Coordinates of C-alpha atoms in Angstrom, one line a residue:
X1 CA 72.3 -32.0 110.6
X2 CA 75.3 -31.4 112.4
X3 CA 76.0 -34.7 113.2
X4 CA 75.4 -36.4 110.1
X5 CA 77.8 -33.7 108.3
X6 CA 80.3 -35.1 111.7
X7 CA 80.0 -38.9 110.4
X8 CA 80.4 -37.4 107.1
X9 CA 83.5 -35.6 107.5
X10 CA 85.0 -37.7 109.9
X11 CA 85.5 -41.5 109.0
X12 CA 83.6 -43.5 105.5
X13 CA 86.6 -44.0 104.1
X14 CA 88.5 -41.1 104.2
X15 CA 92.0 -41.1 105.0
X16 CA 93.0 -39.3 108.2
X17 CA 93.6 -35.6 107.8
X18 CA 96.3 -33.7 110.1
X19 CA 94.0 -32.4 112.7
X20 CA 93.5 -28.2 113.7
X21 CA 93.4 -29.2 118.1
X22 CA 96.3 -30.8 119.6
X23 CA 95.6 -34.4 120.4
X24 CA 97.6 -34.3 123.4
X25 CA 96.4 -31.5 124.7
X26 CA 93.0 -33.6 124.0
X27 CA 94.1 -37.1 125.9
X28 CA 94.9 -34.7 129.0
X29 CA 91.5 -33.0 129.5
X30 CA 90.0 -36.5 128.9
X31 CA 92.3 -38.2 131.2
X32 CA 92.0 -35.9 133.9
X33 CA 88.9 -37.4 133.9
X34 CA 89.2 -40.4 136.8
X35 CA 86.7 -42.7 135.3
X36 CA 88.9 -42.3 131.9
X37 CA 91.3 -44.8 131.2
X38 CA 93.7 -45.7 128.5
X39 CA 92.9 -43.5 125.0
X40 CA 93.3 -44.4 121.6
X41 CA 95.0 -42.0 119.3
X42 CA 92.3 -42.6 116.8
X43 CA 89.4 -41.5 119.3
X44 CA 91.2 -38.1 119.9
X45 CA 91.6 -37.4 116.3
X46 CA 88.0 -37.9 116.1
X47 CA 87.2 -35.7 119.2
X48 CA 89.4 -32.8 117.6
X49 CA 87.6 -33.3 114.4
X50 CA 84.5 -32.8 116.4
X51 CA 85.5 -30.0 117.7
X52 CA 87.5 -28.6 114.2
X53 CA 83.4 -29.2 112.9
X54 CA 81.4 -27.5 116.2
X55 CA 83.7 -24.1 116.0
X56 CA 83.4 -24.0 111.6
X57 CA 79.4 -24.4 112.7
X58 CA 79.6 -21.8 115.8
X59 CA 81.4 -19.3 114.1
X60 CA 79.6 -19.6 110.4
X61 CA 76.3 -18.9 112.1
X62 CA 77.7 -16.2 114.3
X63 CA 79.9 -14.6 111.0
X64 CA 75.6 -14.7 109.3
X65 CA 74.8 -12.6 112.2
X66 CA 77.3 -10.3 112.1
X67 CA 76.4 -10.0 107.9
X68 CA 72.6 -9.2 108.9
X69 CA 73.1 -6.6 111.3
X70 CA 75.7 -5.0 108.9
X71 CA 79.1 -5.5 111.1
X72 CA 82.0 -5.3 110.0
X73 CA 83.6 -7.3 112.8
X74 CA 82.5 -10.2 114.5
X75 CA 81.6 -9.4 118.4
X76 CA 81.0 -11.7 120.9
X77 CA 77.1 -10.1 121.3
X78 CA 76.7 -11.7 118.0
X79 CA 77.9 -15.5 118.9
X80 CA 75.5 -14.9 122.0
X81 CA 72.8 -14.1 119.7
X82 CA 73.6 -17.6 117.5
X83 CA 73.8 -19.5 121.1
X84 CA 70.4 -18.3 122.2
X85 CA 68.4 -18.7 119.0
X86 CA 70.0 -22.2 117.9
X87 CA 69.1 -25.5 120.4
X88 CA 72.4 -27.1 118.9
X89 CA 73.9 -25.0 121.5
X90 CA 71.8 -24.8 124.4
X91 CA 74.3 -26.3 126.3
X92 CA 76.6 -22.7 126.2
X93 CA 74.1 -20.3 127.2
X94 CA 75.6 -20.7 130.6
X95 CA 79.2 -19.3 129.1
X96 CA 77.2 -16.4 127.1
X97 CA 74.9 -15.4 129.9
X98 CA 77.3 -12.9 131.1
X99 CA 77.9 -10.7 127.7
X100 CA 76.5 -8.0 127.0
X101 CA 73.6 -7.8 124.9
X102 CA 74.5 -6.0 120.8
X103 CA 73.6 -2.1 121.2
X104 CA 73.4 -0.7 117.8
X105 CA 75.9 2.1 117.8
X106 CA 75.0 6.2 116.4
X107 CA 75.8 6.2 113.3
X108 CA 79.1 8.5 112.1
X109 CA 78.3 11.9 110.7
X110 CA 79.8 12.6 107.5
X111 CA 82.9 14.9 107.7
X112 CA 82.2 18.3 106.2
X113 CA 84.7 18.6 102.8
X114 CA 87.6 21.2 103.3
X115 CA 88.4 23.8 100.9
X116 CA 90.9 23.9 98.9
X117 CA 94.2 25.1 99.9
X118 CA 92.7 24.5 104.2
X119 CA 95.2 22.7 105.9
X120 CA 94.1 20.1 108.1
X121 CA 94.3 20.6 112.2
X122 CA 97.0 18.8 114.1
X123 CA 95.0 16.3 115.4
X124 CA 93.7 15.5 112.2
X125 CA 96.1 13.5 109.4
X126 CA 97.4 10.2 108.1
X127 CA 99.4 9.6 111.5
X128 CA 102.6 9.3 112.2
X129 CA 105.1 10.0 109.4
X130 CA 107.6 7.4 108.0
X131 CA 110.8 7.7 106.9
X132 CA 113.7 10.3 107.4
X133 CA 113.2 13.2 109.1
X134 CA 113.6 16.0 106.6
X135 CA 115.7 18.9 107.2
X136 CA 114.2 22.3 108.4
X137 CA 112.3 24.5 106.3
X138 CA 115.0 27.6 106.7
X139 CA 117.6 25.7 104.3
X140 CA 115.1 27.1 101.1
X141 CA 118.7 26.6 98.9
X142 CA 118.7 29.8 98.3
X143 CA 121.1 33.0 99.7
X144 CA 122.4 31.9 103.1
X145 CA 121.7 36.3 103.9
X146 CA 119.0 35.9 106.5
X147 CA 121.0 32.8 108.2
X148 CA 124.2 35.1 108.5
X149 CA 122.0 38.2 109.5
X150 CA 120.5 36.3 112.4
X151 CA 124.1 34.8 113.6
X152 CA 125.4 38.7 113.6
X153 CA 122.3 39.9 115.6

């Protein structure tokens, strides 16, 4: 399947699309290569292509895991998951051999509502505050008696 949807996408016709990997940075690695000769543009646009196709694959099937087990963010446990289950990529198990396996985590316990009026604790809150720091809470605009009482004192 994946490479008939590659012939698909990648010639039949179509005209050449801008391509997502550098195709110099492409000609290097396969020119470092001693065996590698000369390279046609065209064959690296067709390599990043492959390559545009093989992550969109990867990362679709690894984005469905991620759904399944309810996560909100996709974790590299999950693309190991996708690598192990799918012969496609067999040839990566040695890259995902090393992460960890997924650990499902404790779920949160629901915070307990606070009455009204409570103020929150310091270490609780909306973070840091934006804007202009406001002036002190002794400058109420009213009599200035207790400000002159203290300077006296």
């Amino acid at each position: 399947f994946f490479f008939f949807s590659f012939l698909l996408a990648v010639g039949m016709g179509r005209k050449a699309q801008t391509c997502r990997f550098p195709v110099t940075r492409i000609k290097k690695m396969m020119q470092a290569d001693e065996d590698v000769g000369k390279i046609a543009t065209g064959s690296a646009h067709i390599i990043s292509r492959a390559m545009e196709l093989f992550v969109e694959e990867l990362v679709t099937k690894a984005a469905a895991e991620a759904t399944a087990r309810d996560a909100k963010i996709l974790a590299p446990c999950h693309v190991k998951t996708v690598v192990e289950r799918e012969v496609t990529f067999d040839f990566l198990k040695d890259l995902v051999a090393e992460v960890p396996e997924f650990a499902a985590k404790p779920k949160r316990q629901p915070r307990e509502p606070k009455a009204k009026g409570e103020k929150a604790d310091k270490g609780e809150g909306k973070g840091k505050r934006r804007g202009p720091k406001r002036k002190a809470d002794d400058d109420d605009g009213g009599d200035d008696d207790d400000d002159a009482a203290a300077a006296d004192a």
